[in-house]
Tab-separated table of C-alpha atoms in Angstrom:
chain	number	residue	atom	x	y	z
A	5	MET	CA	-44.995	31.193	41.182
A	6	LYS	CA	-43.499	33.023	38.174
A	7	VAL	CA	-40.159	33.903	39.781
A	8	ALA	CA	-38.791	32.645	43.086
A	9	PRO	CA	-38.132	35.640	45.339
A	10	LYS	CA	-34.694	36.445	46.776
A	11	ALA	CA	-35.967	38.790	49.459
A	12	LEU	CA	-39.117	39.057	51.571
A	13	LEU	CA	-40.515	42.342	52.874
A	14	PHE	CA	-42.750	42.210	55.937
A	15	ASP	CA	-45.421	44.497	57.236
A	16	VAL	CA	-44.903	44.843	61.006
A	17	GLN	CA	-47.985	46.287	62.746
A	18	GLY	CA	-50.597	43.532	62.444
A	19	THR	CA	-48.693	41.076	60.238
A	20	ALA	CA	-45.653	40.353	62.419
A	21	THR	CA	-46.958	41.703	65.724
A	22	ASP	CA	-50.171	41.605	67.741
A	23	PHE	CA	-50.838	45.284	68.389
A	24	PHE	CA	-54.328	44.653	69.745
A	25	ALA	CA	-53.271	42.469	72.656
A	26	THR	CA	-50.178	44.585	73.336
A	27	VAL	CA	-51.871	47.987	73.358
A	28	CYS	CA	-54.985	46.764	75.222
A	29	GLY	CA	-52.743	45.175	77.833
A	30	GLU	CA	-50.720	48.358	78.212
A	31	ALA	CA	-53.906	50.445	78.531
A	32	GLU	CA	-55.139	48.151	81.313
A	33	ARG	CA	-51.763	48.288	83.055
A	34	ILE	CA	-51.311	52.068	82.795
A	35	SER	CA	-54.912	52.950	83.707
A	36	ALA	CA	-54.623	50.538	86.656
A	37	GLY	CA	-58.302	50.196	87.463
A	38	ARG	CA	-59.046	53.919	87.196
A	39	CYS	CA	-61.026	53.585	83.951
A	40	GLU	CA	-63.746	51.141	84.899
A	41	GLY	CA	-66.297	50.683	82.168
A	42	VAL	CA	-63.881	51.627	79.382
A	43	ASP	CA	-63.798	48.960	76.648
A	44	TRP	CA	-60.125	49.153	75.736
A	45	GLY	CA	-60.600	46.708	72.862
A	46	ALA	CA	-63.099	49.020	71.192
A	47	PHE	CA	-60.873	51.992	72.067
A	48	VAL	CA	-57.785	50.464	70.396
A	49	THR	CA	-59.838	49.583	67.313
A	50	ARG	CA	-60.971	53.215	67.007
A	51	TRP	CA	-57.425	54.438	67.741
A	52	ARG	CA	-56.046	52.303	64.915
A	53	ALA	CA	-58.767	53.563	62.547
A	54	ALA	CA	-57.932	57.165	63.468
A	55	TYR	CA	-54.254	56.431	62.725
A	56	PHE	CA	-55.144	55.084	59.271
A	57	ALA	CA	-57.290	58.130	58.516
A	58	ALA	CA	-54.494	60.463	59.645
A	59	LEU	CA	-51.923	58.710	57.457
A	60	GLU	CA	-54.200	58.876	54.436
A	61	SER	CA	-54.585	62.624	54.771
A	62	ALA	CA	-50.985	63.330	55.810
A	63	THR	CA	-48.902	65.501	53.500
A	64	VAL	CA	-45.363	64.347	54.123
A	65	SER	CA	-41.969	64.321	52.467
A	66	ARG	CA	-38.486	63.329	53.544
A	67	GLU	CA	-37.843	66.913	54.553
A	68	ALA	CA	-41.191	67.456	56.337
A	69	TRP	CA	-41.744	64.102	57.983
A	70	THR	CA	-44.508	63.485	60.522
A	71	SER	CA	-43.473	60.842	63.027
A	72	VAL	CA	-45.992	58.055	63.424
A	73	HIS	CA	-45.505	58.292	67.179
A	74	SER	CA	-46.788	61.879	67.072
A	75	VAL	CA	-49.810	60.713	65.037
A	76	TYR	CA	-50.659	58.009	67.582
A	77	ARG	CA	-50.196	60.496	70.415
A	78	ARG	CA	-52.403	63.181	68.838
A	79	GLU	CA	-55.176	60.701	68.017
A	80	LEU	CA	-54.961	59.258	71.548
A	81	ASP	CA	-55.527	62.706	73.034
A	82	ARG	CA	-58.486	63.317	70.724
A	83	LEU	CA	-60.128	59.997	71.590
A	84	LEU	CA	-59.570	60.360	75.344
A	85	ASP	CA	-60.999	63.883	75.237
A	86	HIS	CA	-63.963	62.742	73.124
A	87	ASP	CA	-64.726	59.927	75.572
A	88	GLY	CA	-64.233	62.136	78.609
A	89	ILE	CA	-61.426	59.969	79.995
A	90	ALA	CA	-59.509	62.537	82.008
A	91	VAL	CA	-57.645	60.440	84.548
A	92	LEU	CA	-54.601	59.755	82.369
A	93	GLY	CA	-51.897	62.392	82.792
A	94	GLU	CA	-49.259	63.592	80.336
A	95	GLU	CA	-46.661	60.968	81.226
A	96	GLU	CA	-49.214	58.160	81.151
A	97	ARG	CA	-50.502	59.255	77.742
A	98	GLU	CA	-46.945	59.314	76.414
A	99	GLU	CA	-46.320	55.849	77.845
A	100	LEU	CA	-49.525	54.518	76.304
A	101	ALA	CA	-48.749	56.023	72.875
A	102	SER	CA	-45.301	54.412	73.135
A	103	ALA	CA	-46.958	51.002	73.500
A	104	TRP	CA	-46.960	50.946	69.668
A	105	GLN	CA	-43.155	50.685	69.925
A	106	ARG	CA	-43.349	47.621	72.194
A	107	LEU	CA	-45.576	45.371	70.083
A	108	THR	CA	-45.348	41.642	70.796
A	109	PRO	CA	-44.721	39.243	67.884
A	110	TRP	CA	-47.407	36.662	67.061
A	111	PRO	CA	-46.383	33.230	68.439
A	112	ASP	CA	-45.396	31.841	65.001
A	113	VAL	CA	-43.223	34.770	63.928
A	114	ILE	CA	-39.779	34.099	65.380
A	115	GLU	CA	-39.682	30.441	64.331
A	116	GLY	CA	-41.079	31.303	60.909
A	117	LEU	CA	-38.572	34.099	60.300
A	118	THR	CA	-35.692	31.956	61.562
A	119	ARG	CA	-36.559	29.269	59.003
A	120	LEU	CA	-37.072	31.806	56.196
A	121	LYS	CA	-33.830	33.635	57.001
A	122	LYS	CA	-31.738	30.648	55.897
A	123	ARG	CA	-32.904	31.057	52.321
A	124	PHE	CA	-34.080	34.662	51.893
A	125	VAL	CA	-33.084	38.207	52.762
A	126	LEU	CA	-35.687	39.364	55.295
A	127	ALA	CA	-36.531	43.026	55.799
A	128	THR	CA	-39.340	45.064	57.236
A	129	LEU	CA	-41.405	47.462	55.159
A	130	SER	CA	-43.434	49.283	57.759
A	131	ASN	CA	-45.310	52.554	58.062
A	132	ALA	CA	-44.084	52.776	61.664
A	133	ASP	CA	-41.126	55.032	62.461
A	134	VAL	CA	-37.695	53.465	61.895
A	135	SER	CA	-36.977	53.792	65.632
A	136	ALA	CA	-40.255	52.024	66.466
A	137	VAL	CA	-39.438	49.121	64.139
A	138	VAL	CA	-35.938	48.874	65.646
A	139	ASN	CA	-37.366	48.904	69.179
A	140	ILE	CA	-40.067	46.340	68.408
A	141	SER	CA	-37.580	44.066	66.648
A	142	LYS	CA	-34.890	44.236	69.314
A	143	ARG	CA	-37.399	43.686	72.102
A	144	GLY	CA	-39.055	40.773	70.297
A	145	GLY	CA	-35.883	39.227	68.857
A	146	LEU	CA	-37.053	39.513	65.244
A	147	PRO	CA	-34.102	38.468	63.060
A	148	TRP	CA	-34.355	40.917	60.134
A	149	ASP	CA	-31.456	41.405	57.741
A	150	ALA	CA	-32.519	45.033	57.307
A	151	VAL	CA	-35.099	47.489	58.575
A	152	PHE	CA	-36.869	49.568	55.947
A	153	ALA	CA	-39.696	51.929	56.807
A	154	ALA	CA	-41.899	54.549	55.181
A	155	GLU	CA	-39.851	57.266	56.890
A	156	MET	CA	-36.946	56.391	54.562
A	157	ALA	CA	-39.113	57.122	51.523
A	158	GLY	CA	-40.867	60.216	52.840
A	159	ALA	CA	-44.243	58.630	52.078
A	160	PHE	CA	-46.569	56.058	53.616
A	161	LYS	CA	-47.682	52.729	52.166
A	162	PRO	CA	-49.514	52.214	49.827
A	163	ASP	CA	-47.596	55.030	48.055
A	164	PRO	CA	-45.455	53.376	45.330
A	165	ALA	CA	-42.414	55.360	46.539
A	166	VAL	CA	-42.214	53.165	49.653
A	167	TYR	CA	-42.031	49.869	47.757
A	168	ARG	CA	-39.623	51.328	45.182
A	169	MET	CA	-37.335	52.553	47.982
A	170	ALA	CA	-37.064	49.032	49.362
A	171	ALA	CA	-36.326	47.546	45.924
A	172	ALA	CA	-33.614	50.152	45.306
A	173	TYR	CA	-31.995	49.486	48.688
A	174	LEU	CA	-32.112	45.726	48.140
A	175	GLY	CA	-30.658	46.163	44.653
A	176	LEU	CA	-33.271	43.774	43.266
A	177	PRO	CA	-36.026	44.046	40.659
A	178	PRO	CA	-39.573	43.947	42.110
A	179	GLY	CA	-40.157	40.470	40.648
A	180	GLU	CA	-37.474	39.047	42.963
A	181	ILE	CA	-39.058	40.547	46.083
A	182	MET	CA	-42.147	39.266	47.908
A	183	MET	CA	-44.303	41.547	50.049
A	184	VAL	CA	-45.791	39.730	53.066
A	185	ALA	CA	-48.785	41.300	54.790
A	186	CYS	CA	-52.138	40.616	56.396
A	187	HIS	CA	-53.541	43.750	54.738
A	188	LYS	CA	-54.749	43.323	51.183
A	189	TYR	CA	-54.327	46.998	50.250
A	190	ASP	CA	-50.604	46.656	51.032
A	191	LEU	CA	-50.216	43.560	48.871
A	192	ARG	CA	-52.237	45.045	46.018
A	193	ALA	CA	-50.049	48.166	45.975
A	194	ALA	CA	-46.886	46.044	45.876
A	195	GLY	CA	-48.344	43.655	43.311
A	196	ALA	CA	-49.240	46.537	40.985
A	197	LEU	CA	-45.526	47.384	40.867
A	198	GLY	CA	-44.516	43.821	39.996
A	199	PHE	CA	-43.676	42.546	43.476
A	200	ARG	CA	-44.615	38.994	44.436
A	201	THR	CA	-47.254	38.846	47.183
A	202	ALA	CA	-47.973	36.657	50.203
A	203	PHE	CA	-51.131	37.112	52.247
A	204	VAL	CA	-50.935	35.965	55.871
A	205	ALA	CA	-54.260	35.655	57.703
A	206	ARG	CA	-54.373	37.341	61.112
A	207	PRO	CA	-57.958	36.679	62.247
A	208	ASP	CA	-57.238	38.105	65.714
A	209	GLU	CA	-55.736	41.390	64.459
A	210	PHE	CA	-58.538	43.239	66.247
A	211	GLY	CA	-59.015	40.721	69.049
A	212	PRO	CA	-61.252	37.671	69.365
A	213	HIS	CA	-64.378	39.643	68.395
A	214	GLY	CA	-62.822	41.855	65.717
A	215	VAL	CA	-63.953	41.925	62.106
A	216	VAL	CA	-61.040	41.074	59.792
A	217	ASP	CA	-60.892	40.040	56.126
A	218	VAL	CA	-58.989	36.747	56.113
A	219	VAL	CA	-60.352	35.337	52.856
A	220	PHE	CA	-57.622	33.770	50.713
A	221	GLU	CA	-57.465	35.257	47.208
A	222	ASP	CA	-56.159	33.818	43.938
A	223	GLU	CA	-54.642	37.194	43.075
A	224	PHE	CA	-51.869	36.631	45.645
A	225	ASP	CA	-48.925	34.317	44.922
A	226	ILE	CA	-49.234	32.749	48.367
A	227	ASN	CA	-52.023	32.600	50.949
A	228	ALA	CA	-50.812	31.432	54.365
A	229	ALA	CA	-52.297	30.776	57.782
A	230	ASP	CA	-49.199	32.122	59.560
A	231	PHE	CA	-45.408	32.500	59.166
A	232	LEU	CA	-44.820	28.748	59.652
A	233	ASP	CA	-47.209	27.986	56.813
A	234	LEU	CA	-45.482	30.689	54.726
A	235	ALA	CA	-42.075	29.108	55.406
A	236	GLY	CA	-43.406	25.698	54.445
A	237	GLN	CA	-44.913	26.947	51.193
A	238	LEU	CA	-41.590	28.635	50.332
A	239	GLY	CA	-39.699	25.376	50.921
A	240	CYS	CA	-38.099	26.331	54.238
B	21	MET	CA	-17.439	59.125	79.321
B	22	LYS	CA	-19.865	62.045	79.526
B	23	VAL	CA	-23.007	60.124	78.569
B	24	ALA	CA	-23.382	56.352	78.206
B	25	PRO	CA	-24.510	55.585	74.653
B	26	LYS	CA	-27.733	53.737	73.840
B	27	ALA	CA	-26.763	52.868	70.278
B	28	LEU	CA	-23.522	52.114	68.470
B	29	LEU	CA	-22.937	52.872	64.784
B	30	PHE	CA	-20.276	50.876	62.965
B	31	ASP	CA	-18.209	51.565	59.918
B	32	VAL	CA	-18.149	48.382	57.815
B	33	GLN	CA	-15.375	48.435	55.188
B	34	GLY	CA	-12.171	48.231	57.232
B	35	THR	CA	-13.608	48.462	60.744
B	36	ALA	CA	-15.886	45.398	60.775
B	37	THR	CA	-14.496	43.576	57.746
B	38	ASP	CA	-11.095	42.750	56.258
B	39	PHE	CA	-11.447	44.046	52.710
B	40	PHE	CA	-7.753	43.624	51.968
B	41	ALA	CA	-7.605	39.867	52.516
B	42	THR	CA	-11.021	39.336	50.924
B	43	VAL	CA	-10.420	41.319	47.747
B	44	CYS	CA	-6.817	40.106	47.305
B	45	GLY	CA	-8.028	36.542	47.716
B	46	GLU	CA	-10.799	37.048	45.173
B	47	ALA	CA	-8.352	38.628	42.709
B	48	GLU	CA	-6.049	35.611	43.037
B	49	ARG	CA	-8.974	33.217	42.625
B	50	ILE	CA	-10.546	34.973	39.633
B	51	SER	CA	-7.271	35.651	37.809
B	52	ALA	CA	-6.334	31.984	38.411
B	53	GLY	CA	-2.642	32.244	37.673
B	54	ARG	CA	-3.076	34.328	34.497
B	55	CYS	CA	-1.661	37.499	36.087
B	56	GLU	CA	1.786	36.402	37.202
B	57	GLY	CA	3.878	39.239	38.526
B	58	VAL	CA	0.822	41.333	39.553
B	59	ASP	CA	1.081	42.438	43.197
B	60	TRP	CA	-2.598	42.230	44.132
B	61	GLY	CA	-1.927	43.728	47.572
B	62	ALA	CA	-0.530	46.880	46.013
B	63	PHE	CA	-3.338	46.817	43.451
B	64	VAL	CA	-6.075	46.652	46.108
B	65	THR	CA	-4.411	49.471	48.063
B	66	ARG	CA	-4.464	51.669	44.934
B	67	TRP	CA	-8.039	50.568	44.147
B	68	ARG	CA	-9.201	51.616	47.603
B	69	ALA	CA	-7.404	54.969	47.255
B	70	ALA	CA	-9.083	55.541	43.886
B	71	TYR	CA	-12.460	54.779	45.521
B	72	PHE	CA	-11.821	57.375	48.238
B	73	ALA	CA	-10.813	59.982	45.679
B	74	ALA	CA	-13.926	59.253	43.608
B	75	LEU	CA	-16.218	59.584	46.639
B	76	GLU	CA	-14.630	62.891	47.615
B	77	SER	CA	-15.307	64.379	44.200
B	78	ALA	CA	-18.729	62.751	43.712
B	79	THR	CA	-21.725	65.053	43.377
B	80	VAL	CA	-24.601	62.986	44.669
B	81	SER	CA	-28.077	63.399	46.110
B	82	ARG	CA	-30.870	61.039	47.013
B	83	GLU	CA	-32.345	61.589	43.576
B	84	ALA	CA	-29.051	61.287	41.648
B	85	TRP	CA	-27.255	58.577	43.566
B	86	THR	CA	-24.056	56.932	42.337
B	87	SER	CA	-23.832	53.350	43.510
B	88	VAL	CA	-20.576	52.507	45.225
B	89	HIS	CA	-20.467	49.293	43.221
B	90	SER	CA	-20.345	51.351	40.019
B	91	VAL	CA	-17.503	53.438	41.513
B	92	TYR	CA	-15.483	50.317	42.367
B	93	ARG	CA	-16.166	48.894	38.915
B	94	ARG	CA	-15.138	52.065	37.055
B	95	GLU	CA	-11.939	52.458	39.089
B	96	LEU	CA	-11.123	48.767	38.578
B	97	ASP	CA	-11.359	49.196	34.807
B	98	ARG	CA	-9.143	52.288	34.927
B	99	LEU	CA	-6.475	50.552	37.031
B	100	LEU	CA	-6.490	47.374	34.936
B	101	ASP	CA	-6.184	49.435	31.739
B	102	HIS	CA	-3.414	51.576	33.260
B	103	ASP	CA	-1.450	48.494	34.292
B	104	GLY	CA	-2.043	46.745	30.975
B	105	ILE	CA	-3.827	43.791	32.608
B	106	ALA	CA	-6.036	42.683	29.732
B	107	VAL	CA	-6.758	39.043	30.565
B	108	LEU	CA	-9.785	39.703	32.773
B	109	GLY	CA	-13.019	39.726	30.782
B	110	GLU	CA	-16.271	41.569	31.449
B	111	GLU	CA	-17.780	38.902	33.691
B	112	GLU	CA	-14.578	38.465	35.658
B	113	ARG	CA	-14.265	42.214	36.223
B	114	GLU	CA	-17.850	42.330	37.463
B	115	GLU	CA	-17.178	39.391	39.784
B	116	LEU	CA	-14.019	41.057	41.128
B	117	ALA	CA	-15.785	44.397	41.725
B	118	SER	CA	-18.514	42.448	43.552
B	119	ALA	CA	-15.884	41.118	45.964
B	120	TRP	CA	-16.526	44.340	47.944
B	121	GLN	CA	-19.992	42.896	48.689
B	122	ARG	CA	-18.519	39.676	50.099
B	123	LEU	CA	-16.112	41.113	52.678
B	124	THR	CA	-15.119	38.788	55.527
B	125	PRO	CA	-15.509	40.008	59.136
B	126	TRP	CA	-12.373	40.347	61.262
B	127	PRO	CA	-12.083	37.348	63.669
B	128	ASP	CA	-13.198	39.361	66.742
B	129	VAL	CA	-16.278	40.937	65.166
B	130	ILE	CA	-19.073	38.401	65.601
B	131	GLU	CA	-18.277	37.638	69.238
B	132	GLY	CA	-17.794	41.334	70.008
B	133	LEU	CA	-21.086	42.357	68.365
B	134	THR	CA	-22.945	39.497	70.041
B	135	ARG	CA	-21.781	40.718	73.442
B	136	LEU	CA	-22.520	44.377	72.631
B	137	LYS	CA	-25.981	43.562	71.228
B	138	LYS	CA	-27.247	42.552	74.678
B	139	ARG	CA	-26.892	46.109	75.921
B	140	PHE	CA	-26.920	48.415	72.886
B	141	VAL	CA	-28.737	48.969	69.613
B	142	LEU	CA	-26.200	48.085	66.915
B	143	ALA	CA	-26.395	49.545	63.418
B	144	THR	CA	-24.093	50.050	60.481
B	145	LEU	CA	-23.221	53.475	59.131
B	146	SER	CA	-21.387	52.670	55.941
B	147	ASN	CA	-20.526	54.411	52.702
B	148	ALA	CA	-21.124	51.109	50.909
B	149	ASP	CA	-24.436	50.570	49.119
B	150	VAL	CA	-27.300	49.348	51.311
B	151	SER	CA	-27.432	46.122	49.287
B	152	ALA	CA	-23.685	45.590	49.799
B	153	VAL	CA	-23.999	46.031	53.568
B	154	VAL	CA	-26.963	43.630	53.612
B	155	ASN	CA	-25.039	41.066	51.563
B	156	ILE	CA	-21.869	41.372	53.662
B	157	SER	CA	-23.847	41.127	56.896
B	158	LYS	CA	-25.972	38.164	55.872
B	159	ARG	CA	-22.973	36.275	54.501
B	160	GLY	CA	-20.869	36.993	57.590
B	161	GLY	CA	-23.667	36.612	60.165
B	162	LEU	CA	-23.259	40.137	61.547
B	163	PRO	CA	-26.107	40.666	64.041
B	164	TRP	CA	-27.085	44.304	63.387
B	165	ASP	CA	-30.359	45.711	64.682
B	166	ALA	CA	-30.492	47.992	61.648
B	167	VAL	CA	-28.560	48.758	58.486
B	168	PHE	CA	-27.958	52.425	57.744
B	169	ALA	CA	-25.835	53.565	54.825
B	170	ALA	CA	-24.812	56.753	53.043
B	171	GLU	CA	-27.244	55.905	50.231
B	172	MET	CA	-30.102	56.646	52.648
B	173	ALA	CA	-28.813	60.187	53.193
B	174	GLY	CA	-27.839	60.954	49.601
B	175	ALA	CA	-24.334	61.884	50.746
B	176	PHE	CA	-21.129	60.103	51.747
B	177	LYS	CA	-19.356	60.178	55.101
B	178	PRO	CA	-17.881	62.456	56.397
B	179	ASP	CA	-20.807	64.667	55.239
B	180	PRO	CA	-22.803	65.620	58.379
B	181	ALA	CA	-26.040	64.588	56.627
B	182	VAL	CA	-25.055	60.921	56.936
B	183	TYR	CA	-24.578	61.008	60.716
B	184	ARG	CA	-27.712	63.131	61.185
B	185	MET	CA	-29.755	60.641	59.146
B	186	ALA	CA	-28.737	57.819	61.479
B	187	ALA	CA	-29.577	59.863	64.595
B	188	ALA	CA	-33.004	60.755	63.165
B	189	TYR	CA	-33.767	57.126	62.294
B	190	LEU	CA	-32.640	55.948	65.745
B	191	GLY	CA	-34.739	58.678	67.370
B	192	LEU	CA	-31.814	59.556	69.647
B	193	PRO	CA	-29.752	62.690	70.265
B	194	PRO	CA	-26.133	62.444	69.003
B	195	GLY	CA	-24.825	62.303	72.581
B	196	GLU	CA	-26.532	58.929	73.075
B	197	ILE	CA	-24.938	57.415	69.962
B	198	MET	CA	-21.352	56.192	69.604
B	199	MET	CA	-19.618	56.021	66.226
B	200	VAL	CA	-17.188	53.094	65.990
B	201	ALA	CA	-14.539	53.201	63.267
B	202	CYS	CA	-10.902	52.514	62.463
B	203	HIS	CA	-10.780	55.720	60.400
B	204	LYS	CA	-10.133	58.887	62.359
B	205	TYR	CA	-11.763	61.201	59.777
B	206	ASP	CA	-15.020	59.290	60.307
B	207	LEU	CA	-14.846	59.648	64.101
B	208	ARG	CA	-13.870	63.310	63.916
B	209	ALA	CA	-16.850	64.104	61.674
B	210	ALA	CA	-19.221	62.314	64.067
B	211	GLY	CA	-17.585	63.853	67.142
B	212	ALA	CA	-17.974	67.368	65.719
B	213	LEU	CA	-21.748	66.763	65.692
B	214	GLY	CA	-21.805	65.609	69.318
B	215	PHE	CA	-21.635	61.853	68.787
B	216	ARG	CA	-19.541	59.730	71.157
B	217	THR	CA	-16.545	58.108	69.428
B	218	ALA	CA	-14.719	54.782	69.647
B	219	PHE	CA	-11.526	54.180	67.700
B	220	VAL	CA	-10.764	50.547	66.879
B	221	ALA	CA	-7.249	49.825	65.649
B	222	ARG	CA	-7.036	47.704	62.475
B	223	PRO	CA	-3.288	47.507	61.850
B	224	ASP	CA	-3.784	44.987	59.025
B	225	GLU	CA	-6.354	47.064	57.138
B	226	PHE	CA	-3.960	47.184	54.179
B	227	GLY	CA	-2.317	43.840	54.819
B	228	PRO	CA	0.733	42.869	56.855
B	229	HIS	CA	2.941	45.470	55.127
B	230	GLY	CA	0.362	48.266	54.877
B	231	VAL	CA	0.818	51.686	56.447
B	232	VAL	CA	-2.063	52.417	58.822
B	233	ASP	CA	-2.545	55.032	61.563
B	234	VAL	CA	-3.373	53.027	64.693
B	235	VAL	CA	-2.229	55.559	67.298
B	236	PHE	CA	-4.708	55.889	70.169
B	237	GLU	CA	-5.889	59.477	70.712
B	238	ASP	CA	-7.254	61.211	73.798
B	239	GLU	CA	-9.821	63.005	71.628
B	240	PHE	CA	-11.831	59.765	71.293
B	241	ASP	CA	-14.029	58.502	74.141
B	242	ILE	CA	-12.695	54.979	73.676
B	243	ASN	CA	-9.592	53.532	72.007
B	244	ALA	CA	-9.810	49.772	71.501
B	245	ALA	CA	-7.620	47.021	70.085
B	246	ASP	CA	-10.628	45.201	68.579
B	247	PHE	CA	-14.367	44.602	69.111
B	248	LEU	CA	-13.763	42.351	72.144
B	249	ASP	CA	-11.766	45.118	73.801
B	250	LEU	CA	-14.539	47.587	72.866
B	251	ALA	CA	-17.164	45.310	74.446
B	252	GLY	CA	-15.075	45.002	77.598
B	253	GLN	CA	-14.569	48.749	77.905
B	254	LEU	CA	-18.346	49.258	77.493
B	255	GLY	CA	-19.065	46.760	80.280
B	256	CYS	CA	-20.281	43.899	78.063
């Protein structure tokens, strides 16, 4: 690696947490047997895709911010209506949309972060709302030194403003910061600005049957199987 | 108390950390006997006053931010020049100004925060730079759930924009957030916006001979002797 990093920035939804299992489980729990025949795994995959499409087309700024919770909620309503799933009421829909604020960490995350924290500053860099990242982290015991999120930049990743905001707040040049993500578009955006990059494979991001790109690439400074492997490769 | 808070916001310089002992100690260490006759306690008290005056007159925004480190550094140079203290070179001045990023927590802080963290979301709300708060917290082991600082609002406390930024990021109404500080102007600004308030007395903020207002006031929801007392009064 050209320069050893001083700080690591982590994607949260997908990289640090298993949204698929969490949100599917919450859909099963909240629907409580009233949605027989619904494939919640396929539903959550479409929900996540709708979220990505909404973020790409969102026109936001710090002054006119669209909360990610409201995006998940709106796309949930559209999908339920499209599929003719009418049994979920207002409060249940709100509870299901809020499942994205209760995401469970992958099994390797807490031990990996605890080892990495001894040597590096650890912060999030998430497109989720600040409050969602705080809730997820407190619930899951994720030991960040700081929480940074797109909301603080008034733009969503992969907009350069998000990565630059984190570098400014850390008081470090991009070359001393490593972006950690399971999404290559996120790493490529950070890398283009001079950040170091670490790809972490999350083959189950969309469940046991999901299609996920987990191919290691030479373009990244590190390719890791999980956070324990990442810690090992960084000497922790 | 009218409403039990869900989150607590903490001032850092003075309330959570002992800047006087830290910065005096660093001045003694860095000057290494070359500044005999200099009363570093009086110097640090004047330095802090110069910082406050500079922040009051600062014209800042998110786009044109003045780092607090640069304020401390500029005021240090002015005071050293005024007092005719010429022995400290460029690197030593930079190291001394950086002492504000290495502030030591008061003895009750880590245990108090650890107890409070079980029940509440804990975040900073500091006028110090984000990087300074991160450095202080990591060095001192302060277990925040999030780091918020004036830099994120483009304004300094007691500007309402700073408190409103924290409420927006927490996703909570002001009435569910408690501001914790040893400075009454900070609490009064938060209280005027509907935040709950907790005064923590820090009689040694300016050293054993310093003049500090530690009178408990009925206008605050809580008056506490330290963070352990605060935790006890909040049922932790």
